[in-house]
Each structure stands twice: as C-alpha cells, then as structure tokens.
mmCIF file of C-alpha atoms in Angstrom:
data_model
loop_
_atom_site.group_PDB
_atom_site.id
_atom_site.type_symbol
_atom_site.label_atom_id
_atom_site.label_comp_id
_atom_site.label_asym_id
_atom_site.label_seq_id
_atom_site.Cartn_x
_atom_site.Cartn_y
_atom_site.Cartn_z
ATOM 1 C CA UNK A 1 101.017 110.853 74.157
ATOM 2 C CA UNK A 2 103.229 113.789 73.478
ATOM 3 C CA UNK A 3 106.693 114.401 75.306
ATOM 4 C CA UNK A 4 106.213 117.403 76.053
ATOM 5 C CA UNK A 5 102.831 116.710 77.970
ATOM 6 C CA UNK A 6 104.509 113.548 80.142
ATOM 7 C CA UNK A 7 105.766 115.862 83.243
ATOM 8 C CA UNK A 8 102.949 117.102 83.915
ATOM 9 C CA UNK A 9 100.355 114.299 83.371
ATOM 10 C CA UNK A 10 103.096 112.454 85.961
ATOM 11 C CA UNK A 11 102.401 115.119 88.188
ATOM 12 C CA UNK A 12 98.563 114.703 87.854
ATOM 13 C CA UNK A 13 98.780 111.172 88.401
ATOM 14 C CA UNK A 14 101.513 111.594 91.775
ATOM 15 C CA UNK A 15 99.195 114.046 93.187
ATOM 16 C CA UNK A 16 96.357 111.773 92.755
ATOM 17 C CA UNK A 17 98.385 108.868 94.334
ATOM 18 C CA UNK A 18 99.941 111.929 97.637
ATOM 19 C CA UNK A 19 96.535 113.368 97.941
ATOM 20 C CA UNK A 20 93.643 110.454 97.313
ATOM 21 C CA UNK A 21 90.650 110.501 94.976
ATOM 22 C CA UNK A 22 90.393 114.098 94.005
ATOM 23 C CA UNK A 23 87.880 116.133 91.320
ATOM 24 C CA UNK A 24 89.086 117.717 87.935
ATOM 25 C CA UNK A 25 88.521 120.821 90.264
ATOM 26 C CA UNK A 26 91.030 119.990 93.405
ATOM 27 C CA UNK A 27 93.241 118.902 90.729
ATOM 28 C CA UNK A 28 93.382 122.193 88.841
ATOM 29 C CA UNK A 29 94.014 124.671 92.293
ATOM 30 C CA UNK A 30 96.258 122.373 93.612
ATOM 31 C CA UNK A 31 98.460 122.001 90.615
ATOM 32 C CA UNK A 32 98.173 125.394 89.259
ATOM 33 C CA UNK A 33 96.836 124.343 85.841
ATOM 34 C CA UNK A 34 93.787 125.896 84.029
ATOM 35 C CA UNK A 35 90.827 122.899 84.310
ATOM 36 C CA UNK A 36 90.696 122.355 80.183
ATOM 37 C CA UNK A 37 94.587 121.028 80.793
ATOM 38 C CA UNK A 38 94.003 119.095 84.180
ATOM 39 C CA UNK A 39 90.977 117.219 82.016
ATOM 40 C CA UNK A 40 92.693 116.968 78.827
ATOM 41 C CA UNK A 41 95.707 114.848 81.136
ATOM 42 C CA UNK A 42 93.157 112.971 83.110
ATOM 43 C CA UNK A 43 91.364 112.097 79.792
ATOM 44 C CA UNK A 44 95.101 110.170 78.947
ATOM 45 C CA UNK A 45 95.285 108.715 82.086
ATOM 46 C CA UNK A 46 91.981 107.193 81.879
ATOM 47 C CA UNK A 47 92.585 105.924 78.815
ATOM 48 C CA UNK A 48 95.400 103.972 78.910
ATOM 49 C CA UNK A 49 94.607 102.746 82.412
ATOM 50 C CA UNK A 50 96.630 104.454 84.778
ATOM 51 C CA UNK A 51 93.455 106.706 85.834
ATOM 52 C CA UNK A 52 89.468 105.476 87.025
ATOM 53 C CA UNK A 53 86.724 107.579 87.142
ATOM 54 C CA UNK A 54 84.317 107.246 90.439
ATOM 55 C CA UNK A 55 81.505 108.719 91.907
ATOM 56 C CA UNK A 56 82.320 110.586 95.070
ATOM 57 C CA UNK A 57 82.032 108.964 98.115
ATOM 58 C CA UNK A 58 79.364 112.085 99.720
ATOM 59 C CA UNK A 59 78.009 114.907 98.007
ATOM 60 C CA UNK A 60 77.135 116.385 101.299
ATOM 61 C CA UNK A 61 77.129 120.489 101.131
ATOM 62 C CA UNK A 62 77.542 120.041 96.950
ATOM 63 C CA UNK A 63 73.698 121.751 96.227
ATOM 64 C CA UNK A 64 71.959 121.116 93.110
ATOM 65 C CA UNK A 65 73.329 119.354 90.179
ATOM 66 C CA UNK A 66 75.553 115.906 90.055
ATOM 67 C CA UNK A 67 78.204 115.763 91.899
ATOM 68 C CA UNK A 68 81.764 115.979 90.223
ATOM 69 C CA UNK A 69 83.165 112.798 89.471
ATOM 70 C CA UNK A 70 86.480 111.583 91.598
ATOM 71 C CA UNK A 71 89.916 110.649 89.631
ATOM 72 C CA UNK A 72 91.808 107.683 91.569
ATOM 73 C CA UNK A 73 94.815 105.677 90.395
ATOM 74 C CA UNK A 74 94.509 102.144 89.187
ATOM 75 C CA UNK A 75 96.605 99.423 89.690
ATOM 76 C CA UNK A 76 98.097 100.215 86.594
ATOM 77 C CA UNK A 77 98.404 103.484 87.879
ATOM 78 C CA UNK A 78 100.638 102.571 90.994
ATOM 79 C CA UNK A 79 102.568 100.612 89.123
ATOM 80 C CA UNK A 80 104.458 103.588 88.146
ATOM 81 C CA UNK A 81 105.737 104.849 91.268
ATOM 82 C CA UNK A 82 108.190 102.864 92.885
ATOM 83 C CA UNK A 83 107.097 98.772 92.212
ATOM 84 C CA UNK A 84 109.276 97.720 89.459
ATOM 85 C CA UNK A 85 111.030 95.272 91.821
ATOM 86 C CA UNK A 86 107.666 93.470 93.214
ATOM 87 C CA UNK A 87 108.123 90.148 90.730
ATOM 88 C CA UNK A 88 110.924 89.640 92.464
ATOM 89 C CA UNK A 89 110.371 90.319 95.865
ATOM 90 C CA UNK A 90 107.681 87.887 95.172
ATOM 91 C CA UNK A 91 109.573 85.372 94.621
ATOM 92 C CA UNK A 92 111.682 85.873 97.161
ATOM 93 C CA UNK A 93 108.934 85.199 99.968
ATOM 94 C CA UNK A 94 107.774 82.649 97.809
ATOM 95 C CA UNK A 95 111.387 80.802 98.305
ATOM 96 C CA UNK A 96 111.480 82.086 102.280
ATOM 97 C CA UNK A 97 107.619 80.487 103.112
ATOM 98 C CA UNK A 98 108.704 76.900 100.941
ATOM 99 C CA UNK A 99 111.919 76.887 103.023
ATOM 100 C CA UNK A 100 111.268 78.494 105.950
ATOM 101 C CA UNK A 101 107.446 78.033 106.237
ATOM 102 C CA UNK A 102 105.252 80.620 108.017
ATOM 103 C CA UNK A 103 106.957 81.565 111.170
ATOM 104 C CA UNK A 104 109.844 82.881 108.505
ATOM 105 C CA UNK A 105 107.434 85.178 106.266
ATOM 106 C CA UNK A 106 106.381 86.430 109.746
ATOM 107 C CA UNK A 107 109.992 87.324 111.173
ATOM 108 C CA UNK A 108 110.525 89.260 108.088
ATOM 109 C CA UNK A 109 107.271 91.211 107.847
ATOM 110 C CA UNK A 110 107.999 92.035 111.579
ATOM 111 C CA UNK A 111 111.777 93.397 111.065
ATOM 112 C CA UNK A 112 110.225 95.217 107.732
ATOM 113 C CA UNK A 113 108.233 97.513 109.994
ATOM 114 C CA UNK A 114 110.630 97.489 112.622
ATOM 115 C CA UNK A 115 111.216 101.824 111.774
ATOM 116 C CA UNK A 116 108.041 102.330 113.401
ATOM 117 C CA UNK A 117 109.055 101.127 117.118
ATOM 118 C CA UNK A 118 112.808 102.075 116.668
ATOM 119 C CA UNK A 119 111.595 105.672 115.379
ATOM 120 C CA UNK A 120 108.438 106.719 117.097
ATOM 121 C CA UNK A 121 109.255 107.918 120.541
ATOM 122 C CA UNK A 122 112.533 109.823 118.917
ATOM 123 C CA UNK A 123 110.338 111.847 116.243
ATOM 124 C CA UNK A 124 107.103 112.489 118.733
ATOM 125 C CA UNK A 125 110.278 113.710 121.355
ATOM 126 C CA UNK A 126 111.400 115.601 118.785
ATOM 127 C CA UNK A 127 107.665 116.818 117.287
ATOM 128 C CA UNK A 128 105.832 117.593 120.285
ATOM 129 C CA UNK A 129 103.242 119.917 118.327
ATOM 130 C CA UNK A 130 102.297 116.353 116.565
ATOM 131 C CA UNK A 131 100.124 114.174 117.506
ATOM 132 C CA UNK A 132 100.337 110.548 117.806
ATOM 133 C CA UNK A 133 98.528 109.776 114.324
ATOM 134 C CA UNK A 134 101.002 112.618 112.841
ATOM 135 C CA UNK A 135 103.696 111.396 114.173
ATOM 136 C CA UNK A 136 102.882 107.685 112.458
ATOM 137 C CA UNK A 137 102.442 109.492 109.668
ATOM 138 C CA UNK A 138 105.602 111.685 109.662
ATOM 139 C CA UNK A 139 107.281 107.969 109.541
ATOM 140 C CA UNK A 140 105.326 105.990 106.916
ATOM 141 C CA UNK A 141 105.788 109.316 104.819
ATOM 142 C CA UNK A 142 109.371 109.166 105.111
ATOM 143 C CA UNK A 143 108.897 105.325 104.222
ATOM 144 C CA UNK A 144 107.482 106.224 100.773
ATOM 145 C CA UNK A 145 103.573 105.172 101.832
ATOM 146 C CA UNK A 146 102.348 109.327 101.571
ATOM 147 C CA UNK A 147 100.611 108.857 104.369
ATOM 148 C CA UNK A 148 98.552 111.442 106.026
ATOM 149 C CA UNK A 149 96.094 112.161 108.920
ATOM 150 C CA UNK A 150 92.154 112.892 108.754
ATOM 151 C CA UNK A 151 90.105 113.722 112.019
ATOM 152 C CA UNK A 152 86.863 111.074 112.699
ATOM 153 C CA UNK A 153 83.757 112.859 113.612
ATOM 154 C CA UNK A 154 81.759 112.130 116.530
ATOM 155 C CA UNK A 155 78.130 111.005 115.482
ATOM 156 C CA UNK A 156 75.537 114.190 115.836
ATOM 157 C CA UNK A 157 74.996 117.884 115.945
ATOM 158 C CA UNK A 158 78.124 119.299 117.612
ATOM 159 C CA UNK A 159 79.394 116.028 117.921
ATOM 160 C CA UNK A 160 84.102 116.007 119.250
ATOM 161 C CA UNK A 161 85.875 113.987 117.395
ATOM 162 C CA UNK A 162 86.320 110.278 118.408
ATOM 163 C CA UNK A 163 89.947 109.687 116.901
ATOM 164 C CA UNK A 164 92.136 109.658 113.981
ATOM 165 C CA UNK A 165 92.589 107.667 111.057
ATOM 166 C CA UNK A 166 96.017 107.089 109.790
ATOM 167 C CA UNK A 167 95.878 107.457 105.171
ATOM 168 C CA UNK A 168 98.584 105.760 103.614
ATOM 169 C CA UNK A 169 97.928 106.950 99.905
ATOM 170 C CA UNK A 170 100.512 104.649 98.450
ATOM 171 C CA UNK A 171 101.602 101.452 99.636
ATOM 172 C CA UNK A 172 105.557 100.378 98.052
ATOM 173 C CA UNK A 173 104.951 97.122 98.722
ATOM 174 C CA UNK A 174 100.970 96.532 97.545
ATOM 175 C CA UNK A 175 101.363 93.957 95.196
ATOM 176 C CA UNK A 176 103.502 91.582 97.544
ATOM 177 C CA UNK A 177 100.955 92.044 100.538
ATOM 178 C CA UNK A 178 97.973 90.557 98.640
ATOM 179 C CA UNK A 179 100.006 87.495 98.037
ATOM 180 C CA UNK A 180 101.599 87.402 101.907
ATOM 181 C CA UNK A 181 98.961 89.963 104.385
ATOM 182 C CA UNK A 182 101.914 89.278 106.759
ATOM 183 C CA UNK A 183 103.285 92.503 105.691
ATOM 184 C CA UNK A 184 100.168 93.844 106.500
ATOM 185 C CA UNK A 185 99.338 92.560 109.506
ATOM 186 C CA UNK A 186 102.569 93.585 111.131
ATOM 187 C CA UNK A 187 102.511 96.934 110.121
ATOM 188 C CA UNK A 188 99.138 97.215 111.979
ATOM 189 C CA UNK A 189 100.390 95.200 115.313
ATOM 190 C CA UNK A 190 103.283 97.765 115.186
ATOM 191 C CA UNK A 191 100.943 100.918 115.379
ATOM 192 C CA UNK A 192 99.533 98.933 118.206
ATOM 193 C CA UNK A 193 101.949 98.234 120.405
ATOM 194 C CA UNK A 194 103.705 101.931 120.069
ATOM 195 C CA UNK A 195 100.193 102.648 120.973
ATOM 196 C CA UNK A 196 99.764 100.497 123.342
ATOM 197 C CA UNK A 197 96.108 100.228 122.065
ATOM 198 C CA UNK A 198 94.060 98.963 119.731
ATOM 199 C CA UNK A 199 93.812 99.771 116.353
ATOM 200 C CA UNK A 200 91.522 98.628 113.253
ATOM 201 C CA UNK A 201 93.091 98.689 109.636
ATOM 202 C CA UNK A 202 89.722 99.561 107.863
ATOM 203 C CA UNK A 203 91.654 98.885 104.031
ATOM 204 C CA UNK A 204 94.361 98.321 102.435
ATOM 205 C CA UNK A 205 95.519 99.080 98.748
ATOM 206 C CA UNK A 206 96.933 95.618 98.518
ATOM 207 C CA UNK A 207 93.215 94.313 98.667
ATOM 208 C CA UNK A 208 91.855 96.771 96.228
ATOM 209 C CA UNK A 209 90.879 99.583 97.992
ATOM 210 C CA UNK A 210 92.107 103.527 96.618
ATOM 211 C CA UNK A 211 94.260 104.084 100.292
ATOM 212 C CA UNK A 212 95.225 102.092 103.663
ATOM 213 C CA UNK A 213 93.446 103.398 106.258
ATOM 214 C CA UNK A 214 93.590 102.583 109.727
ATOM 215 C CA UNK A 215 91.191 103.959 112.318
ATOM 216 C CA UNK A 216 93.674 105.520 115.411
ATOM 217 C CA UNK A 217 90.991 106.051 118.923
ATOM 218 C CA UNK A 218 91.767 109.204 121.307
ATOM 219 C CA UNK A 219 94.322 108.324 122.840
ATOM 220 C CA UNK A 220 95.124 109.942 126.783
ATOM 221 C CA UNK A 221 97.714 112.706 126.071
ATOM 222 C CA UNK A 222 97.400 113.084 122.767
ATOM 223 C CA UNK A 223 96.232 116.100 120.733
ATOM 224 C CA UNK A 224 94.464 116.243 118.202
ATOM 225 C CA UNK A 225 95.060 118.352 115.540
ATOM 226 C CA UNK A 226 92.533 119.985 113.423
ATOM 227 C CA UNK A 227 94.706 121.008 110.415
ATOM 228 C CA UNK A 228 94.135 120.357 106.633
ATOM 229 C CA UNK A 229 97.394 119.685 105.176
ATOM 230 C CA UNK A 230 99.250 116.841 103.383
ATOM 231 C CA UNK A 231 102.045 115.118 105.435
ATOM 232 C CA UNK A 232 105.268 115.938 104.225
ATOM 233 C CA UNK A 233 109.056 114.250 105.232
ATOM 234 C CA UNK A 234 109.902 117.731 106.763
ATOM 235 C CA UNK A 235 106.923 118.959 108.261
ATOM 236 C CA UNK A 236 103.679 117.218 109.665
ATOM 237 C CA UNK A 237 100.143 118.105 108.092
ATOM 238 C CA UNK A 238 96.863 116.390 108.074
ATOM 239 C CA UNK A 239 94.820 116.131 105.055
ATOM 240 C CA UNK A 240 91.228 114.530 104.499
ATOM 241 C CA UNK A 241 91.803 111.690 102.268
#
C-alpha cells in the first residue's frame, strides 16, 4: 500500500462503516472520486481484510443485469476505528463478573448507557423538528455508534409506514458485547423506557451482523420524518442503511 493512497482508502473504509453496505457506485458520488479509484481502494481493502464483498440485500427497481455487489467492513475492518482498548476492557469485566458476579456486569452496562435517559428529553426539547428515532440517534451519534434513522414500510400498495428503525453503523464497544450482551441488552431497555414502549433490537454488530438495528413502532406524538440523510452530531438526518 502506498502512503500517499492511505487517506483516502481510510475515507472509503469510514464511509463504509457511517453509511452501511454501499456499491462501488454510492461510494464514488458520495466521496467525489472517479469509480476506477473508489475500486482500485476497495480492491486493497478487500484484500488485506478490512473490506467483504456481498450480494445486495434487494435488487428491487435494478432492471436487467446482476446486481452490483455491496462493500461492508469486516471485523478487521472495525478494528480500525476506535477499539484499540477492547483487550482490556475485557478484562476488566472479566475481573468485575469473578468478583462481583452478574448483578455487577449489569450495574455497569446500565450506568454505560445512562446518556440516553439523562439526555433525551433535553435534545428532543431542544430538536422539536426530530423525531423520537432521530433524536436517539442524534445521541448514539454523538456517542461514536454513527447511528442513523430509516423509515419501515407498511406491507402493500400504498401501504404508511409502521415505524422506525434506529442504525447504529458502528458499535465502540462490539467486541466486549459478544463476550458480556449486558451492554447490549441495556442499551435496548434504555430506548425502552425513554419510550415508554417496546422495542426489538433486530442485530447487533457484536454478533456478526454489518449494523445494530433496532426496530422503533409509531409512537403517539411523534413524527415521522421522511428524509434521506446521514445523522450527524450537529444536525439530525435519516439515511437508509
């Protein structure tokens, strides 16, 4: 790999990681590089791991011919951004469960995610244009999870939507959640109780799936939005994941 080409292959790979599973093609507008150069970096990534190739999840609307192939980051791949300190916050829960059993891995998973209740009614006060997905969002983005915010489609013809579903594109703590799902499971019983309703996590990166996703209902009084953009620290946008 040459110096000169490392910037910009780390910007192909963090715009895979913001943005989700994305074609040669997305890659190219969104980045402002000519396709040969997007596919000469992916071509690296892939190669030494960072970078999979998969087969889109729908081809729906695509027309003739096979269907461009998706780019999404590895393991390897996340490894880059923001986990160098995951051996050792392994061990550290490994010492807290041995000496503190359970009920201790618990109490700390629950004060990890303790931003969301502490933060959400301030920010949706503050972002009344948001809804309450967005506004979840707005927080685990400022977390360092990218999260964003993609509309579920009613079934049929003409069909409204029937809720949200919360993307986290990057999870900072990944590889210690598939040892201790505590983490995990709080962060979901948090959405839930600022909520107050149910919510399903569908996936989760720390199980080996490309993005968390967790499905968010209509809720009454919130809006939803029907925007396109990625969620940003500074301003709320929804993007399809």
């Amino acid at each position: 790999m040459r110096t000169t080409d490392e910037p910009t292959r780390q910007r192909v790979a963090r715009s895979i990681m913001v943005d989700g599973p994305s074609t040669a093609a997305a890659l190219a507008e969104r980045l402002d590089l000519t396709p040969a150069a997007v596919r000469r970096h992916l071509d690296s990534l892939v190669e030494d791991g960072s970078v999979e190739a998969r087969e889109p999840r729908s081809s729906a609307a695509r027309g003739r011919g096979r269907p461009a192939k998706e780019f999404a980051l590895t393991e390897r791949g996340r490894d880059g951004f923001d986990q160098q300190y995951d051996d050792l916050a392994v061990q550290a829960l490994r010492f807290l469960a041995e000496t503190g059993g359970g009920a201790a891995v618990r109490e700390f998973a629950n004060r990890r995610v303790a931003f969301i209740e502490e933060r959400f009614e301030r920010t949706a006060a503050e972002h009344p244009e948001l809804s309450k997905a967005e506004v979840l969002a707005q927080l685990f983005t400022e977390e360092g999870y990218a999260a964003s915010v993609r509309e579920l489609p009613g079934h049929g013809p003409g069909a409204s939507s029937v809720g949200e579903q919360l993307c986290q594109q990057h999870c900072p703590v990944s590889h210690v959640a598939h040892e201790f799902p505590q983490l995990c499971e709080a962060e979901t019983e948090a959405i839930s109780r600022v909520l107050d309703h149910h919510v399903q996590r569908l996936a989760t990166i720390a199980h080996g799936d490309g993005v968390c996703t967790t499905c968010i209902p209509d809720l009454p009084g919130s809006t939803t939005r029907r925007t396109n953009r990625p969620t940003t620290r500074n301003e709320k946008e929804s993007v399809t994941s």
